[in-house]
Amino acid sequence: MSDPKNQESGQGDLKPDWKDFIALVIAAYSILLPPLFLIIGAAVLVLVVLYVVF
């Protein structure tokens, strides 16, 4: 029949599996990486300008 461990709430809620975790990681990277690249790129640009000027 059904597994009693999954019947805690009585609604048969599904537990997240590894695919949900991978999707969460990809979503987090897609949100966090572009601002991080902008910050790193701006810092490198400032360092290059300072190196050229001085």
CSV table of C-alpha atoms in Angstrom, one decimal:
chain,number,residue,atom,x,y,z
A,1,MET,CA,0.0,0.0,0.0
A,2,SER,CA,1.3,3.4,0.9
A,3,ASP,CA,4.4,4.3,2.9
A,4,PRO,CA,3.4,5.5,6.4
A,5,LYS,CA,6.5,7.8,6.6
A,6,ASN,CA,5.1,10.0,3.8
A,7,GLN,CA,1.6,10.3,5.5
A,8,GLU,CA,2.6,12.8,8.2
A,9,SER,CA,0.4,15.6,7.0
A,10,GLY,CA,-2.3,13.3,5.7
A,11,GLN,CA,-2.2,15.0,2.2
A,12,GLY,CA,0.4,12.8,0.6
A,13,ASP,CA,2.9,15.7,0.2
A,14,LEU,CA,5.8,15.0,-2.1
A,15,LYS,CA,9.3,15.5,-0.8
A,16,PRO,CA,11.8,17.3,-3.0
A,17,ASP,CA,14.3,15.2,-4.8
A,18,TRP,CA,17.7,15.9,-6.4
A,19,LYS,CA,16.1,17.4,-9.5
A,20,ASP,CA,14.4,20.1,-7.4
A,21,PHE,CA,17.8,20.8,-5.7
A,22,ILE,CA,19.6,21.1,-9.0
A,23,ALA,CA,16.8,23.5,-10.2
A,24,LEU,CA,17.2,25.6,-7.1
A,25,VAL,CA,21.0,25.8,-7.5
A,26,ILE,CA,20.6,26.8,-11.2
A,27,ALA,CA,18.1,29.5,-10.3
A,28,ALA,CA,20.3,30.9,-7.5
A,29,TYR,CA,23.3,31.0,-9.8
A,30,SER,CA,21.2,32.7,-12.5
A,31,ILE,CA,20.2,35.4,-10.0
A,32,LEU,CA,23.6,35.9,-8.3
A,33,LEU,CA,26.1,35.5,-11.1
A,34,PRO,CA,25.3,38.6,-13.3
A,35,PRO,CA,25.7,41.2,-10.4
A,36,LEU,CA,28.9,39.3,-9.3
A,37,PHE,CA,30.3,39.5,-12.8
A,38,LEU,CA,29.5,43.3,-12.9
A,39,ILE,CA,31.2,43.9,-9.6
A,40,ILE,CA,34.3,41.9,-10.6
A,41,GLY,CA,34.4,43.5,-14.1
A,42,ALA,CA,34.2,47.0,-12.6
A,43,ALA,CA,37.0,46.2,-10.2
A,44,VAL,CA,39.2,44.8,-12.9
A,45,LEU,CA,38.5,47.9,-15.1
A,46,VAL,CA,39.4,50.2,-12.3
A,47,LEU,CA,42.6,48.3,-11.7
A,48,VAL,CA,43.5,48.4,-15.4
A,49,VAL,CA,42.9,52.1,-15.6
A,50,LEU,CA,45.0,52.8,-12.5
A,51,TYR,CA,47.8,50.6,-13.9
A,52,VAL,CA,47.7,52.5,-17.2
A,53,VAL,CA,47.6,56.0,-15.6
A,54,PHE,CA,50.2,55.4,-13.0
